Amino acid sequence: MIDALFSWLLLPLGFALGWALSRGYPHQGRAITPEKLGGLVTHLVSDNPDETLAALSEAAEMDSSAAEMHLTLGNLFRKRGEVDRALHIHEDLLARPNLPPELRNQARFELAQDYHKAGLMDRAEEISLALAAEGQYTVPSLELVRTIYEQGRDWEQAIRISRRIESAKGESKREVIAQYYCELAEEARARKDAAAALDLAERAASEDPSCIRAQLLLGALQEAAGEGAEAAKHYRLAFERDPRFLPEVIEPLRRCAEKTGDAEAYLLFLQDAKEMSPSSLPILAEAHLMRQEGLEVADYLAQGLETRPGRAVLAEFLEVLEHQPGVVAAGLDKPAASLRSAIRKLMETTPRYRCSHCGFSPRQLFWQCPSCKQWATTTPIDDVLKS
């Protein structure tokens, strides 16, 4: 499908390129003539573009129209994944001394993208930074450099380049900068440097007060340090700023309440959660507390299924139901257990998160979507069953 589309794009491009070259240099012995154009188009659409590249190089000189056609063709090759051919075209353009400055800069930027696509990050970075320093393609060049630093996990450089993008573009990058600080905090946490991790997480929260990740990270760091009350404050802040993240905080808040002995605070949180979120998780959490107290939960779970039907609550209800004397006497305990097992298995394979930008649906939380590379676009999926 992609090859067919590429061929259709190349067909008019070949005619336009031949027209531009022959129009600009009708007396050049090495110009592309209408006769050569037929063969050129044939090579383009037959997936044999090497002779096309040779034909394009025949023109001793090049006007703006022809250069633009070269740039378009190079861009098409890169998007098709034929980076070597894109590099050939753009390097050939830059080797021409008579290329107008604006087209030379465009070719340089295209070449930087070619190098990036080819994995030659140093070359892509060098060209992009040079263009930005000259005030040419400043924002897209800096954005490309930022992407390179992200891929290399060079978060400090990514922060610095994002500051430059802010200045050049006049647009805040605080949200993504906060994510970079969180990445640095996670690295410090991994090497057991709790003080540095806490400082970096606080810088992330200061950079972007709405950053959910920063609050969750601060909560986890404070909890690990034995500061249950302080940890609970950050977990609650994360939930209040985006109730969709209830699955990420409900269990940590239970642990904090257990450590601090403040069960009332946890119960109040569950009440707030039922008001702020459609999730069935508060029902499940309250049922667990009731069972710990030796209370019967079958009726409570049944009511919860009516108001907030969710797979986890349904599985819990079936587990309780299969031990009920009446169910056992009727021989329905094994069917109930089988259904519960099937639901649990379904829960183990069902996506738990979804990226709002591209729809990628993983089972673990990614702060940068692996598919579209956007930051902070992946959120938990509501567990309530839709009718």
Short mmCIF file of C-alpha atoms in Angstrom, two decimals:
data_model
loop_
_atom_site.label_atom_id
_atom_site.label_comp_id
_atom_site.label_asym_id
_atom_site.label_seq_id
_atom_site.Cartn_x
_atom_site.Cartn_y
_atom_site.Cartn_z
CA MET A 1 0.00 0.00 0.00
CA ILE A 2 2.81 2.39 0.95
CA ASP A 3 4.81 1.48 -2.18
CA ALA A 4 1.77 2.09 -4.38
CA LEU A 5 1.17 5.48 -2.76
CA PHE A 6 4.85 6.35 -3.17
CA SER A 7 4.66 5.51 -6.88
CA TRP A 8 1.66 7.77 -7.39
CA LEU A 9 3.50 10.58 -5.62
CA LEU A 10 6.61 10.08 -7.71
CA LEU A 11 4.81 10.08 -11.06
CA PRO A 12 3.82 13.77 -11.05
CA LEU A 13 7.07 14.61 -9.29
CA GLY A 14 9.04 13.08 -12.15
CA PHE A 15 7.17 15.08 -14.77
CA ALA A 16 7.51 18.29 -12.76
CA LEU A 17 11.21 17.70 -12.18
CA GLY A 18 11.90 17.05 -15.83
CA TRP A 19 9.92 20.11 -16.84
CA ALA A 20 11.78 22.30 -14.36
CA LEU A 21 15.19 21.10 -15.46
CA SER A 22 14.52 21.31 -19.19
CA ARG A 23 12.84 24.71 -18.81
CA GLY A 24 15.70 26.15 -16.79
CA TYR A 25 18.46 24.86 -19.05
CA PRO A 26 17.17 24.21 -22.55
CA HIS A 27 20.63 24.55 -24.10
CA GLN A 28 22.58 22.46 -21.61
CA GLY A 29 23.95 19.33 -23.17
CA ARG A 30 23.45 17.50 -19.90
CA ALA A 31 19.90 18.67 -19.21
CA ILE A 32 17.13 16.13 -18.75
CA THR A 33 15.32 16.04 -22.06
CA PRO A 34 11.71 14.94 -22.57
CA GLU A 35 13.09 11.70 -24.01
CA LYS A 36 15.08 11.04 -20.86
CA LEU A 37 12.08 11.97 -18.75
CA GLY A 38 10.15 8.88 -19.88
CA GLY A 39 12.92 6.64 -18.62
CA LEU A 40 13.24 8.71 -15.45
CA VAL A 41 9.57 8.24 -14.55
CA THR A 42 9.84 4.53 -15.37
CA HIS A 43 12.69 4.15 -12.89
CA LEU A 44 10.78 6.12 -10.27
CA VAL A 45 7.63 4.00 -10.41
CA SER A 46 9.38 0.66 -10.94
CA ASP A 47 11.13 0.82 -7.57
CA ASN A 48 14.52 1.15 -9.29
CA PRO A 49 15.50 4.72 -8.43
CA ASP A 50 19.29 4.40 -8.66
CA GLU A 51 19.31 5.42 -12.32
CA THR A 52 16.91 8.23 -11.39
CA LEU A 53 19.49 9.59 -8.95
CA ALA A 54 22.16 9.41 -11.63
CA ALA A 55 19.88 11.24 -14.07
CA LEU A 56 19.17 13.95 -11.52
CA SER A 57 22.89 14.48 -11.06
CA GLU A 58 23.41 15.05 -14.81
CA ALA A 59 22.26 18.65 -14.69
CA ALA A 60 25.43 20.74 -14.44
CA GLU A 61 23.51 23.62 -12.86
CA MET A 62 20.27 23.90 -11.00
CA ASP A 63 17.64 26.59 -10.55
CA SER A 64 15.37 26.96 -7.53
CA SER A 65 12.54 24.92 -9.02
CA ALA A 66 14.78 21.95 -9.73
CA ALA A 67 16.40 22.19 -6.29
CA GLU A 68 13.00 22.18 -4.62
CA MET A 69 12.08 19.08 -6.61
CA HIS A 70 15.27 17.40 -5.38
CA LEU A 71 14.36 18.29 -1.80
CA THR A 72 10.87 16.91 -2.22
CA LEU A 73 12.18 13.68 -3.68
CA GLY A 74 14.75 13.31 -0.90
CA ASN A 75 12.05 13.84 1.69
CA LEU A 76 9.92 11.15 0.06
CA PHE A 77 12.80 8.69 0.06
CA ARG A 78 13.46 9.31 3.77
CA LYS A 79 9.81 8.82 4.68
CA ARG A 80 9.83 5.62 2.67
CA GLY A 81 12.80 4.42 4.72
CA GLU A 82 15.34 4.70 1.90
CA VAL A 83 17.71 6.88 3.89
CA ASP A 84 20.77 6.19 1.74
CA ARG A 85 19.04 7.64 -1.30
CA ALA A 86 17.80 10.63 0.67
CA LEU A 87 21.37 11.24 1.85
CA HIS A 88 22.62 10.98 -1.74
CA ILE A 89 20.19 13.64 -2.96
CA HIS A 90 20.79 16.09 -0.13
CA GLU A 91 24.58 15.68 -0.17
CA ASP A 92 24.54 16.14 -3.95
CA LEU A 93 22.58 19.36 -3.54
CA LEU A 94 24.95 20.73 -0.93
CA ALA A 95 27.92 19.97 -3.18
CA ARG A 96 26.62 22.46 -5.76
CA PRO A 97 28.28 25.88 -5.28
CA ASN A 98 25.48 27.80 -7.00
CA LEU A 99 22.68 26.62 -4.71
CA PRO A 100 20.75 29.62 -3.28
CA PRO A 101 21.36 30.19 0.46
CA GLU A 102 17.77 29.54 1.52
CA LEU A 103 17.72 26.22 -0.33
CA ARG A 104 21.17 25.33 1.00
CA ASN A 105 19.89 25.78 4.56
CA GLN A 106 16.83 23.70 3.77
CA ALA A 107 19.04 20.96 2.35
CA ARG A 108 21.19 21.09 5.50
CA PHE A 109 18.12 20.63 7.68
CA GLU A 110 16.90 17.75 5.50
CA LEU A 111 20.36 16.20 5.73
CA ALA A 112 20.26 16.48 9.54
CA GLN A 113 16.97 14.56 9.49
CA ASP A 114 18.53 11.96 7.20
CA TYR A 115 21.41 11.47 9.62
CA HIS A 116 18.99 11.18 12.52
CA LYS A 117 16.94 8.57 10.68
CA ALA A 118 20.14 6.69 9.86
CA GLY A 119 21.20 6.70 13.52
CA LEU A 120 24.11 9.09 12.98
CA MET A 121 23.18 11.23 15.95
CA ASP A 122 26.43 13.19 16.25
CA ARG A 123 26.18 14.44 12.68
CA ALA A 124 22.50 15.27 13.02
CA GLU A 125 23.20 17.17 16.25
CA GLU A 126 26.14 19.08 14.75
CA ILE A 127 24.20 20.31 11.70
CA SER A 128 21.10 21.17 13.74
CA LEU A 129 23.00 23.17 16.34
CA ALA A 130 24.88 25.03 13.60
CA LEU A 131 21.61 25.94 11.87
CA ALA A 132 20.08 27.14 15.14
CA ALA A 133 23.17 29.22 15.90
CA GLU A 134 22.80 30.89 12.50
CA GLY A 135 19.12 31.57 13.09
CA GLN A 136 18.11 29.14 10.35
CA TYR A 137 15.34 26.59 10.99
CA THR A 138 15.88 27.44 14.64
CA VAL A 139 12.88 25.79 16.29
CA PRO A 140 12.73 22.60 14.19
CA SER A 141 16.51 22.21 14.49
CA LEU A 142 16.38 22.57 18.27
CA GLU A 143 13.41 20.18 18.40
CA LEU A 144 15.44 17.61 16.49
CA VAL A 145 18.33 18.04 18.93
CA ARG A 146 15.91 17.62 21.83
CA THR A 147 14.69 14.36 20.30
CA ILE A 148 18.30 13.20 19.99
CA TYR A 149 18.95 13.96 23.67
CA GLU A 150 15.75 12.16 24.67
CA GLN A 151 16.78 9.07 22.74
CA GLY A 152 20.19 9.19 24.38
CA ARG A 153 18.57 9.75 27.80
CA ASP A 154 20.70 12.85 28.26
CA TRP A 155 18.10 14.60 30.40
CA GLU A 156 20.26 17.53 31.53
CA GLN A 157 21.01 18.44 27.92
CA ALA A 158 17.34 17.96 27.08
CA ILE A 159 16.44 20.47 29.79
CA ARG A 160 18.94 23.00 28.46
CA ILE A 161 17.78 22.67 24.87
CA SER A 162 14.14 22.92 25.98
CA ARG A 163 14.94 26.27 27.62
CA ARG A 164 16.33 27.44 24.28
CA ILE A 165 13.18 26.26 22.51
CA GLU A 166 11.11 28.24 25.01
CA SER A 167 13.05 31.39 24.16
CA ALA A 168 12.97 30.79 20.40
CA LYS A 169 9.35 29.74 20.20
CA GLY A 170 7.87 31.87 22.97
CA GLU A 171 6.04 28.80 24.24
CA SER A 172 6.33 27.13 27.64
CA LYS A 173 8.07 23.77 27.82
CA ARG A 174 7.64 23.44 31.57
CA GLU A 175 5.55 20.27 31.31
CA VAL A 176 8.17 18.34 29.39
CA ILE A 177 11.02 19.83 31.46
CA ALA A 178 9.27 18.51 34.58
CA GLN A 179 9.28 15.06 32.98
CA TYR A 180 13.03 15.34 32.41
CA TYR A 181 13.55 16.19 36.08
CA CYS A 182 11.43 13.15 36.98
CA GLU A 183 13.67 11.01 34.76
CA LEU A 184 16.72 12.34 36.60
CA ALA A 185 14.98 11.66 39.92
CA GLU A 186 14.25 8.07 38.88
CA GLU A 187 17.90 7.58 37.95
CA ALA A 188 19.01 8.94 41.34
CA ARG A 189 16.49 6.67 43.05
CA ALA A 190 17.83 3.66 41.13
CA ARG A 191 21.36 4.36 42.38
CA LYS A 192 20.03 4.68 45.97
CA ASP A 193 20.65 8.43 46.20
CA ALA A 194 17.43 9.29 48.02
CA ALA A 195 18.41 12.90 48.78
CA ALA A 196 19.16 13.70 45.13
CA ALA A 197 16.01 11.90 44.00
CA LEU A 198 13.87 13.93 46.40
CA ASP A 199 15.49 17.20 45.33
CA LEU A 200 14.97 16.45 41.63
CA ALA A 201 11.36 15.36 42.17
CA GLU A 202 10.70 18.61 44.03
CA ARG A 203 12.23 20.55 41.13
CA ALA A 204 9.89 18.71 38.78
CA ALA A 205 6.89 19.65 40.92
CA SER A 206 8.10 23.25 41.06
CA GLU A 207 8.61 23.35 37.29
CA ASP A 208 5.10 22.04 36.64
CA PRO A 209 2.76 22.08 39.67
CA SER A 210 0.23 20.00 37.71
CA CYS A 211 2.72 17.18 37.07
CA ILE A 212 1.08 13.98 38.34
CA ARG A 213 4.27 12.00 37.97
CA ALA A 214 6.17 14.34 40.27
CA GLN A 215 3.57 13.96 43.02
CA LEU A 216 3.53 10.17 42.70
CA LEU A 217 7.32 10.12 42.81
CA LEU A 218 7.43 12.39 45.85
CA GLY A 219 4.88 10.15 47.54
CA ALA A 220 6.93 7.03 46.83
CA LEU A 221 10.15 8.66 48.06
CA GLN A 222 8.55 9.92 51.26
CA GLU A 223 6.91 6.54 51.86
CA ALA A 224 10.27 4.79 51.42
CA ALA A 225 11.76 7.23 53.95
CA GLY A 226 9.08 6.28 56.48
CA GLU A 227 7.24 9.59 56.20
CA GLY A 228 3.75 8.13 55.79
CA ALA A 229 1.79 11.32 56.43
CA GLU A 230 3.90 13.35 54.00
CA ALA A 231 3.68 10.58 51.41
CA ALA A 232 -0.11 10.46 51.74
CA LYS A 233 -0.27 14.21 51.08
CA HIS A 234 1.49 13.79 47.74
CA TYR A 235 -0.57 10.76 46.74
CA ARG A 236 -3.75 12.69 47.44
CA LEU A 237 -2.48 15.67 45.47
CA ALA A 238 -1.87 13.41 42.48
CA PHE A 239 -5.42 12.07 42.68
CA GLU A 240 -7.01 15.48 43.17
CA ARG A 241 -5.22 16.87 40.12
CA ASP A 242 -6.31 13.95 37.96
CA PRO A 243 -8.82 11.45 39.44
CA ARG A 244 -8.07 9.03 36.60
CA PHE A 245 -4.91 8.13 38.51
CA LEU A 246 -6.88 6.57 41.35
CA PRO A 247 -5.45 3.09 40.57
CA GLU A 248 -1.95 4.48 41.18
CA VAL A 249 -2.70 5.90 44.63
CA ILE A 250 -5.41 3.79 46.28
CA GLU A 251 -3.08 1.02 47.48
CA PRO A 252 -0.20 3.37 48.49
CA LEU A 253 -2.67 5.43 50.53
CA ARG A 254 -3.87 2.26 52.28
CA ARG A 255 -0.26 1.43 53.17
CA CYS A 256 0.33 4.96 54.47
CA ALA A 257 -2.81 4.78 56.63
CA GLU A 258 -1.66 1.44 57.99
CA LYS A 259 1.77 2.80 58.89
CA THR A 260 0.47 6.00 60.47
CA GLY A 261 -2.54 4.38 62.11
CA ASP A 262 -4.81 6.96 60.51
CA ALA A 263 -7.53 4.65 59.21
CA GLU A 264 -10.07 7.47 59.32
CA ALA A 265 -8.10 9.49 56.76
CA TYR A 266 -8.16 6.52 54.39
CA LEU A 267 -11.91 6.04 54.82
CA LEU A 268 -12.47 9.73 54.10
CA PHE A 269 -10.32 9.40 51.00
CA LEU A 270 -12.43 6.48 49.76
CA GLN A 271 -15.56 8.58 50.20
CA ASP A 272 -14.00 11.43 48.24
CA ALA A 273 -12.84 8.99 45.58
CA LYS A 274 -16.39 7.73 45.04
CA GLU A 275 -17.51 11.29 44.45
CA MET A 276 -14.63 12.30 42.18
CA SER A 277 -14.15 9.12 40.15
CA PRO A 278 -16.49 6.64 38.43
CA SER A 279 -14.06 3.82 39.27
CA SER A 280 -15.26 0.76 41.18
CA LEU A 281 -11.96 0.53 43.08
CA PRO A 282 -13.28 2.34 46.19
CA ILE A 283 -16.05 -0.28 46.45
CA LEU A 284 -13.46 -3.04 46.31
CA ALA A 285 -11.25 -1.30 48.89
CA GLU A 286 -14.15 -0.83 51.31
CA ALA A 287 -15.14 -4.49 50.88
CA HIS A 288 -11.61 -5.54 51.81
CA LEU A 289 -11.77 -3.43 54.97
CA MET A 290 -15.14 -4.95 55.86
CA ARG A 291 -13.78 -8.49 55.42
CA GLN A 292 -10.86 -7.65 57.69
CA GLU A 293 -13.44 -6.74 60.33
CA GLY A 294 -15.23 -10.04 59.79
CA LEU A 295 -18.26 -8.42 58.19
CA GLU A 296 -20.40 -9.92 55.43
CA VAL A 297 -19.69 -8.22 52.11
CA ALA A 298 -21.83 -10.11 49.58
CA ASP A 299 -24.72 -7.64 49.71
CA TYR A 300 -22.37 -4.65 49.64
CA LEU A 301 -20.54 -5.99 46.57
CA ALA A 302 -23.85 -6.76 44.87
CA GLN A 303 -24.95 -3.16 45.40
CA GLY A 304 -21.59 -1.96 44.11
CA LEU A 305 -22.02 -4.00 40.94
CA GLU A 306 -25.31 -2.24 40.30
CA THR A 307 -23.89 1.25 40.65
CA ARG A 308 -20.25 0.76 39.50
CA PRO A 309 -19.89 -2.53 37.63
CA GLY A 310 -16.23 -3.45 37.26
CA ARG A 311 -14.31 -6.65 36.54
CA ALA A 312 -12.40 -6.56 39.82
CA VAL A 313 -15.58 -6.11 41.88
CA LEU A 314 -17.32 -8.85 39.90
CA ALA A 315 -14.42 -11.26 40.51
CA GLU A 316 -14.46 -10.39 44.22
CA PHE A 317 -18.22 -10.91 44.39
CA LEU A 318 -17.93 -14.34 42.73
CA GLU A 319 -15.18 -15.34 45.18
CA VAL A 320 -17.45 -14.46 48.09
CA LEU A 321 -20.45 -16.06 46.40
CA GLU A 322 -18.80 -19.42 45.77
CA HIS A 323 -18.38 -19.92 49.52
CA GLN A 324 -21.98 -19.12 50.41
CA PRO A 325 -23.74 -22.21 51.87
CA GLY A 326 -26.76 -21.82 49.58
CA VAL A 327 -24.54 -21.62 46.51
CA VAL A 328 -22.55 -24.69 47.58
CA ALA A 329 -25.74 -26.63 48.30
CA ALA A 330 -27.08 -25.81 44.85
CA GLY A 331 -23.84 -27.00 43.23
CA LEU A 332 -23.11 -23.54 41.81
CA ASP A 333 -19.83 -22.98 43.63
CA LYS A 334 -17.70 -24.57 40.90
CA PRO A 335 -19.34 -22.61 38.04
CA ALA A 336 -18.87 -19.43 40.09
CA ALA A 337 -15.19 -20.30 40.63
CA SER A 338 -14.70 -21.01 36.92
CA LEU A 339 -16.26 -17.69 35.97
CA ARG A 340 -14.12 -15.88 38.55
CA SER A 341 -10.99 -17.54 37.15
CA ALA A 342 -11.94 -16.53 33.61
CA ILE A 343 -12.47 -12.92 34.69
CA ARG A 344 -9.10 -12.84 36.50
CA LYS A 345 -7.35 -14.15 33.38
CA LEU A 346 -9.13 -11.54 31.28
CA MET A 347 -7.95 -8.84 33.68
CA GLU A 348 -4.37 -10.10 33.32
CA THR A 349 -4.41 -9.52 29.55
CA THR A 350 -6.63 -6.44 29.24
CA PRO A 351 -4.79 -3.12 28.65
CA ARG A 352 -4.71 -0.97 31.77
CA TYR A 353 -3.60 2.31 30.22
CA ARG A 354 -4.23 4.29 27.06
CA CYS A 355 -2.41 7.14 25.34
CA SER A 356 -4.81 9.97 24.59
CA HIS A 357 -2.65 11.10 21.67
CA CYS A 358 -2.27 7.91 19.61
CA GLY A 359 -4.42 5.31 21.37
CA PHE A 360 -1.53 2.99 22.30
CA SER A 361 -2.84 0.74 25.10
CA PRO A 362 -0.18 -0.97 27.27
CA ARG A 363 -0.52 -2.86 30.54
CA GLN A 364 2.08 -0.72 32.30
CA LEU A 365 2.30 3.02 32.77
CA PHE A 366 4.69 4.82 30.43
CA TRP A 367 5.29 8.51 31.06
CA GLN A 368 6.55 8.83 27.48
CA CYS A 369 4.36 6.89 25.07
CA PRO A 370 6.52 4.27 23.28
CA SER A 371 4.40 4.70 20.17
CA CYS A 372 4.00 8.45 19.58
CA LYS A 373 6.75 9.64 21.99
CA GLN A 374 4.45 12.19 23.63
CA TRP A 375 4.94 12.88 27.33
CA ALA A 376 2.25 12.50 30.04
CA THR A 377 -0.46 11.40 27.61
CA THR A 378 -0.91 7.87 29.01
CA THR A 379 -3.50 7.48 31.78
CA PRO A 380 -5.25 4.56 33.52
CA ILE A 381 -8.30 3.11 31.79
CA ASP A 382 -11.54 3.24 33.75
CA ASP A 383 -12.36 -0.27 35.03
CA VAL A 384 -16.13 0.27 35.01
CA LEU A 385 -17.86 -2.08 32.56
CA LYS A 386 -19.85 -0.23 29.94
CA SER A 387 -23.30 -1.48 29.02
#
